[in-house]
Amino acid sequence: MSIKSQIPNSITLLNLFSGCIAVVYAAEAQYELAFFFVALGIFFDFFDGFFARLFHVQSELGLQLDSLADMVTSGVTPGLVMYQFLRSLPMEGVLAPYLPYVGFVITLGACFRLANFNIDTRQTDSFIGLPTPGNALFILSIPLVVLEQDFGWIASFLTQPWVLILISLLSAYVMNAEIPLFSLKIKNFSMQKHALPLGFMVGSAILLVLLGYLGVIIVILAYILSSLFTQLKVKN
């Protein structure tokens, strides 16, 4: 194997390493650090495929490594964060001790999506269902919005156990739903072809600066809605 062929795989392993660190911080309920290392892992995930295409070294091994790394960074971590956050909230009733485990439905949904992605030939230039990295950032932003305490009624809404359970279930569904979403991965340097994702990323950056972690939640929701709107325009 050439050194060039191992560069994308090495970047993928950095994604996995970041995910492992994120899991540790999630287990300790240090949500901000968990978010940082998930975001770092997603950064590496963005570029492993880019360099594989740039160097023309795409491989089946790289595809499998990518999904295994994403499973930790964008599958196990958000499920654990939701479990920890639910467990920290006051709940009553005989089922209260068991309800936090619903958070791991997110992990199950991510696992199913990643396995299905590897065998779905339709998802080459676009996605069907919300990609696991976007879902992970959405989930990890929830406790951070609450801790920021800058958005009173939103924070109050996001500390309702039934809301979090519903979000967990919807999260697993949206990752695997037949919803066409445009890809944010840049495969070449064509500005015309990538105008939509580039414009979306610029707008997202502005929202993140203005709204912080709440901006992450809005960006992910906007990503889903804008993709649906684009698809409706194409059909009409």
PDB file of N, CA and C in Angstrom, residues 22-57:
ATOM      1  N   ALA A  22     -14.969  11.933  22.757  1.00  0.00           N
ATOM      2  CA  ALA A  22     -16.304  12.499  22.963  1.00  0.00           C
ATOM      3  C   ALA A  22     -17.156  11.586  23.835  1.00  0.00           C
ATOM      4  N   VAL A  23     -17.034  10.271  23.647  1.00  0.00           N
ATOM      5  CA  VAL A  23     -17.792   9.316  24.461  1.00  0.00           C
ATOM      6  C   VAL A  23     -17.406   9.447  25.935  1.00  0.00           C
ATOM      7  N   VAL A  24     -16.117   9.606  26.197  1.00  0.00           N
ATOM      8  CA  VAL A  24     -15.653   9.761  27.588  1.00  0.00           C
ATOM      9  C   VAL A  24     -16.288  10.992  28.228  1.00  0.00           C
ATOM     10  N   TYR A  25     -16.260  12.110  27.505  1.00  0.00           N
ATOM     11  CA  TYR A  25     -16.833  13.336  28.057  1.00  0.00           C
ATOM     12  C   TYR A  25     -18.355  13.251  28.173  1.00  0.00           C
ATOM     13  N   ALA A  26     -18.993  12.558  27.230  1.00  0.00           N
ATOM     14  CA  ALA A  26     -20.443  12.367  27.318  1.00  0.00           C
ATOM     15  C   ALA A  26     -20.803  11.554  28.552  1.00  0.00           C
ATOM     16  N   ALA A  27     -20.007  10.533  28.855  1.00  0.00           N
ATOM     17  CA  ALA A  27     -20.256   9.698  30.035  1.00  0.00           C
ATOM     18  C   ALA A  27     -20.107  10.491  31.321  1.00  0.00           C
ATOM     19  N   GLU A  28     -19.293  11.554  31.260  1.00  0.00           N
ATOM     20  CA  GLU A  28     -19.086  12.408  32.432  1.00  0.00           C
ATOM     21  C   GLU A  28     -20.024  13.626  32.420  1.00  0.00           C
ATOM     22  N   ALA A  29     -20.960  13.639  31.453  1.00  0.00           N
ATOM     23  CA  ALA A  29     -21.918  14.741  31.295  1.00  0.00           C
ATOM     24  C   ALA A  29     -21.226  16.082  31.073  1.00  0.00           C
ATOM     25  N   GLN A  30     -20.046  16.053  30.474  1.00  0.00           N
ATOM     26  CA  GLN A  30     -19.364  17.288  30.085  1.00  0.00           C
ATOM     27  C   GLN A  30     -19.732  17.566  28.628  1.00  0.00           C
ATOM     28  N   TYR A  31     -20.918  18.134  28.457  1.00  0.00           N
ATOM     29  CA  TYR A  31     -21.538  18.216  27.144  1.00  0.00           C
ATOM     30  C   TYR A  31     -20.787  19.121  26.168  1.00  0.00           C
ATOM     31  N   GLU A  32     -20.190  20.199  26.678  1.00  0.00           N
ATOM     32  CA  GLU A  32     -19.501  21.116  25.774  1.00  0.00           C
ATOM     33  C   GLU A  32     -18.255  20.466  25.165  1.00  0.00           C
ATOM     34  N   LEU A  33     -17.505  19.733  25.983  1.00  0.00           N
ATOM     35  CA  LEU A  33     -16.326  19.039  25.476  1.00  0.00           C
ATOM     36  C   LEU A  33     -16.726  17.900  24.555  1.00  0.00           C
ATOM     37  N   ALA A  34     -17.815  17.225  24.886  1.00  0.00           N
ATOM     38  CA  ALA A  34     -18.313  16.165  24.002  1.00  0.00           C
ATOM     39  C   ALA A  34     -18.688  16.746  22.650  1.00  0.00           C
ATOM     40  N   PHE A  35     -19.350  17.898  22.659  1.00  0.00           N
ATOM     41  CA  PHE A  35     -19.722  18.570  21.411  1.00  0.00           C
ATOM     42  C   PHE A  35     -18.478  18.921  20.605  1.00  0.00           C
ATOM     43  N   PHE A  36     -17.459  19.472  21.291  1.00  0.00           N
ATOM     44  CA  PHE A  36     -16.239  19.882  20.588  1.00  0.00           C
ATOM     45  C   PHE A  36     -15.589  18.705  19.864  1.00  0.00           C
ATOM     46  N   PHE A  37     -15.479  17.566  20.548  1.00  0.00           N
ATOM     47  CA  PHE A  37     -14.786  16.430  19.938  1.00  0.00           C
ATOM     48  C   PHE A  37     -15.648  15.744  18.873  1.00  0.00           C
ATOM     49  N   VAL A  38     -16.954  15.814  19.006  1.00  0.00           N
ATOM     50  CA  VAL A  38     -17.810  15.323  17.924  1.00  0.00           C
ATOM     51  C   VAL A  38     -17.640  16.225  16.699  1.00  0.00           C
ATOM     52  N   ALA A  39     -17.641  17.541  16.923  1.00  0.00           N
ATOM     53  CA  ALA A  39     -17.442  18.483  15.815  1.00  0.00           C
ATOM     54  C   ALA A  39     -16.078  18.269  15.160  1.00  0.00           C
ATOM     55  N   LEU A  40     -15.062  17.997  15.961  1.00  0.00           N
ATOM     56  CA  LEU A  40     -13.728  17.720  15.414  1.00  0.00           C
ATOM     57  C   LEU A  40     -13.749  16.442  14.586  1.00  0.00           C
ATOM     58  N   GLY A  41     -14.438  15.414  15.090  1.00  0.00           N
ATOM     59  CA  GLY A  41     -14.553  14.167  14.341  1.00  0.00           C
ATOM     60  C   GLY A  41     -15.269  14.371  13.019  1.00  0.00           C
ATOM     61  N   ILE A  42     -16.313  15.191  13.027  1.00  0.00           N
ATOM     62  CA  ILE A  42     -17.054  15.481  11.797  1.00  0.00           C
ATOM     63  C   ILE A  42     -16.171  16.254  10.817  1.00  0.00           C
ATOM     64  N   PHE A  43     -15.314  17.118  11.340  1.00  0.00           N
ATOM     65  CA  PHE A  43     -14.351  17.838  10.494  1.00  0.00           C
ATOM     66  C   PHE A  43     -13.453  16.837   9.761  1.00  0.00           C
ATOM     67  N   PHE A  44     -12.944  15.859  10.490  1.00  0.00           N
ATOM     68  CA  PHE A  44     -12.113  14.833   9.853  1.00  0.00           C
ATOM     69  C   PHE A  44     -12.936  13.999   8.869  1.00  0.00           C
ATOM     70  N   ASP A  45     -14.178  13.715   9.232  1.00  0.00           N
ATOM     71  CA  ASP A  45     -15.055  12.922   8.361  1.00  0.00           C
ATOM     72  C   ASP A  45     -15.322  13.645   7.044  1.00  0.00           C
ATOM     73  N   PHE A  46     -15.378  14.965   7.106  1.00  0.00           N
ATOM     74  CA  PHE A  46     -15.620  15.768   5.905  1.00  0.00           C
ATOM     75  C   PHE A  46     -14.473  15.628   4.907  1.00  0.00           C
ATOM     76  N   PHE A  47     -13.253  15.506   5.437  1.00  0.00           N
ATOM     77  CA  PHE A  47     -12.083  15.544   4.565  1.00  0.00           C
ATOM     78  C   PHE A  47     -11.518  14.173   4.182  1.00  0.00           C
ATOM     79  N   ASP A  48     -11.909  13.098   4.869  1.00  0.00           N
ATOM     80  CA  ASP A  48     -11.333  11.806   4.481  1.00  0.00           C
ATOM     81  C   ASP A  48     -11.777  11.399   3.074  1.00  0.00           C
ATOM     82  N   GLY A  49     -13.070  11.560   2.797  1.00  0.00           N
ATOM     83  CA  GLY A  49     -13.568  11.249   1.462  1.00  0.00           C
ATOM     84  C   GLY A  49     -13.038  12.213   0.416  1.00  0.00           C
ATOM     85  N   PHE A  50     -12.860  13.477   0.805  1.00  0.00           N
ATOM     86  CA  PHE A  50     -12.336  14.480  -0.129  1.00  0.00           C
ATOM     87  C   PHE A  50     -10.939  14.085  -0.608  1.00  0.00           C
ATOM     88  N   PHE A  51     -10.072  13.689   0.333  1.00  0.00           N
ATOM     89  CA  PHE A  51      -8.712  13.316  -0.054  1.00  0.00           C
ATOM     90  C   PHE A  51      -8.678  11.970  -0.775  1.00  0.00           C
ATOM     91  N   ALA A  52      -9.620  11.079  -0.433  1.00  0.00           N
ATOM     92  CA  ALA A  52      -9.688   9.807  -1.157  1.00  0.00           C
ATOM     93  C   ALA A  52     -10.004  10.052  -2.623  1.00  0.00           C
ATOM     94  N   ARG A  53     -10.924  10.992  -2.893  1.00  0.00           N
ATOM     95  CA  ARG A  53     -11.258  11.315  -4.280  1.00  0.00           C
ATOM     96  C   ARG A  53     -10.134  12.095  -4.951  1.00  0.00           C
ATOM     97  N   LEU A  54      -9.513  12.999  -4.190  1.00  0.00           N
ATOM     98  CA  LEU A  54      -8.437  13.811  -4.741  1.00  0.00           C
ATOM     99  C   LEU A  54      -7.250  12.952  -5.182  1.00  0.00           C
ATOM    100  N   PHE A  55      -6.933  11.941  -4.369  1.00  0.00           N
ATOM    101  CA  PHE A  55      -5.796  11.068  -4.678  1.00  0.00           C
ATOM    102  C   PHE A  55      -6.200   9.826  -5.476  1.00  0.00           C
ATOM    103  N   HIS A  56      -7.521   9.706  -5.771  1.00  0.00           N
ATOM    104  CA  HIS A  56      -8.044   8.547  -6.511  1.00  0.00           C
ATOM    105  C   HIS A  56      -7.707   7.229  -5.796  1.00  0.00           C
ATOM    106  N   VAL A  57      -7.970   7.205  -4.491  1.00  0.00           N
ATOM    107  CA  VAL A  57      -7.662   5.998  -3.706  1.00  0.00           C
ATOM    108  C   VAL A  57      -8.898   5.520  -2.932  1.00  0.00           C
TER     109      VAL A  57
END
